[in-house]
Amino acid sequence: MAHGPAKGIGRWLFATNHKDIGTMYLWFSFAMFLLGGAFAMIIRAELFAPGMQLIKPEFFNQMTTMHGLIMVFGAIMPSFVGLANWMVPLQIGAPDMALPRMNNLSFWILPFGFALLASTLFMEGGAPNFGWTFYAPLSTTYAPDTVNFFIFGVHIIGASSIMGSINIIATILNLRAPGMTMMKLPLFVWTWLITAFLLVAVMPVLAGAVTMMLMDINFGTSFFDAAGGGDPVLFQHIFWFFGHPEVYIIILPAFGVISEIIPTFSRKPLFGYSSMVYATSAIAFLSFIVWAHHMFTTGMPIAGELYFMYATMLIAVPTGVKVFNWITTMFRGSLTFETPMLFAIAVVILFTFGGFTGLMLAVAPADIQYHDSYFVVGHFHYVMVAGAVFSMSGAVYYWLPKWTGKMYDETMGKMQFWIAFVGFNIAFIPQHFLGLAGMPRRYADYALQFSDWNMVSSIGAFMYGAAQLMFLYNVISTIVSGKPSTEEKTWEGAQGLEWTLPSPAPFHTFSTPPNVK
Amino acid sequence: MSTESNYYVPEESRLPVLGALALGLMALGAGLLLNDGASGILWVGTALLVAVMYIWFRTVIRENIAGMNSDQLKRSYVWGMSWFIFSEVMFFAVFFGTLFYVRTLALPWLGGEGDRSDMIHLVWPEFTAQWPLMETPSQAAGSNEFIGPDHHMSFPGWDKMFHWLPLWNTIILLTSSVTCHFAHHAMKHDDRKKFNIWLGVTVALGIIFLFLQYEEYHEAYTEMGLTLESGIYGSTFFMLTGFHGFHVTMGTFMLLIQWIRGLKGHFSSDDQFGFEASSWYWHFVDVVWAGLFLFVYVLA
């Protein structure tokens, strides 16, 4: 157990250390973030002006599909798994993850899975072009041949997610330090416990969905074909039974992160800790019973539409509890606005905005107007980007001194935040206007009246893209030449076990569990 | 909660990255097999995965025999296996959900019930909803895209009950759960002889089940006109029973390994997790069958 890191590439290939594996997850997800981001830049460049300028419509469809798949499965999800790998053992006083070898297996599946997925771009017929939601029959009857690689890729990526989640659950339930009772867990740990449960519950559902696609395409079954007695709408039900909890899988760890950051920079304990735990659990429960609000225009009995509309609105209650608690934590605190705090506050504001547009979309009769329009694109980017990605950026700035023992440049951090914040809003606010004016999503070209806002949106997107390169620069320059920051407690107001450790955190921590009072 | 002072964190291991490589090769190979008919890479990947799993389990067993596993680590394995089984439950839930959706919603709608009956009648005017679905909508419309089965697998009536394979399979699998429990009980009381016998009986019952399942499939394909391609009845029937059969195969194999380990003296009355985990898996597979028997065979 006293062994240190191995020399050379073997340290990474054969790793069992939660910090090394966490680091690999984080770098891998950032690489995927840049790849998916490059696809987004291609999309926005094409949409900069009406008409087809840069790429062909078929390739545009491949770009929207690959952008969505890579951002959801390759960037956001693995980034939070990486964060869990690093922080969960530190925050609960565990020596490592519960199952360290399986941990490395979960990680290394991802490069193979995404190499397979990305390689379809260079295959005959091109990459998947049916959107990240891969509705049948677009993804079955009318799919390119490469769909089989996509299906098997999803299978192994799903296996990675399930193993990673089982590991996180086992770690949290079994490796807490003496005295670290469940209701003392840092909120990041709590949100990940619930996220991991959601993942174990719904990744097999996704596996089942793609397996039925595989059978329909290659073996003559008729699950999603009405001619044989099946139903294409069934695909949407199954997909969204996975897909809606998936949305919370992406956002709950982000909630956990900002529940760590806000108390630190407010120099006050989190307001309403237990209500946060219950609200997170309530969101997880509700996520299983609201899926068909993605399908209001697909065809459903009126009773179904009403049920899914009201059930969806219920989610606003626990989410409102969370937003209230974050704001109340800040209320009358001694606030300072370091970069992580700026990101956290931005998450509270922008995520709330995305939540409100979500409420608009939850109203079935109204949704029939917005459905599959740019309003939806604007809405979910406020949740995915301003919710998940912003909090991830905040998390990196927040814990980077603990990981590296070096301090990032505050001015550069703040500059990156403001460029990202402004760029993001310029990119996505206009998309709401475009959608309400009637511009459909996933189109390579558009009518002339949409030109101005599309141009504005593209400019904002390029700005946001540039901010990510700056983020990369900030992280690398901190690692290479950052000011040493070796005190245990980087932030004056920080609470929690990770801040009792030296910075950078030693290769092995808590070999003997700490005592938690 | 942690009570031990030391948790065994294993040394660097080559197995995980090789396992990931194996899964990557299998995914690539399976795609190539379907798209180009080339099976080489799939075989290489499968062989590598089998080798990795063999060495991995051997390593874990040796660590346990060497006494490196604390009670706390053993609890981690318990959690790991439990949540894995939960994920399997969700996997089967998809196919059961599909069956329920098709039977209670999709087919009646295709048959003209519901809000949009006026439109459906324009598409498949001759179609009548029934279960088991013997005539597909495309057949009713005079196309041979999907041809329904000639016969179905449902309950044939009390008089022919004892010639009905699913009933025998149910009896066999339920019995095997009981014998598996007897084996567990025997090991708890350190009765190795009984353990070997009862676990051997369990494995044998598993193999008999698989043999009968093969017979059923053979009959379906050769005599009943029931295939994967015979509309939604064939699709759901083979998907549910096929994945279940695959899980029985895995479970039988796992129990067989535990039987061999039992002969080698790996277990004791208080340390037998390899066997216990396999037996949980076996009981899970058994419960799935109970659901299958009810919803695929009986209530049809």
Coordinates of C-alpha atoms in Angstrom, one line a residue, chain B residues 92 210 213 217 235-249 289 292 297:
Chain B
F92 CA -34.9 -6.7 -18.5
L210 CA -30.9 -24.6 -21.7
Q213 CA -35.0 -23.9 -24.4
Y217 CA -36.4 -22.5 -30.3
S235 CA -39.6 -9.9 -31.7
T236 CA -40.7 -9.7 -28.1
F237 CA -40.8 -13.5 -27.6
F238 CA -37.2 -14.1 -28.8
M239 CA -35.8 -10.9 -27.2
L240 CA -37.1 -11.7 -23.8
T241 CA -36.5 -15.4 -23.8
G242 CA -33.2 -15.0 -25.7
F243 CA -31.7 -12.6 -23.3
H244 CA -33.0 -14.7 -20.4
G245 CA -31.4 -17.8 -22.0
F246 CA -28.1 -15.9 -22.3
H247 CA -28.3 -15.0 -18.7
V248 CA -29.1 -18.6 -17.7
T249 CA -26.0 -19.6 -19.7
W289 CA -38.2 -16.4 -15.7
L292 CA -41.5 -14.4 -18.4
Y297 CA -46.5 -17.6 -21.9

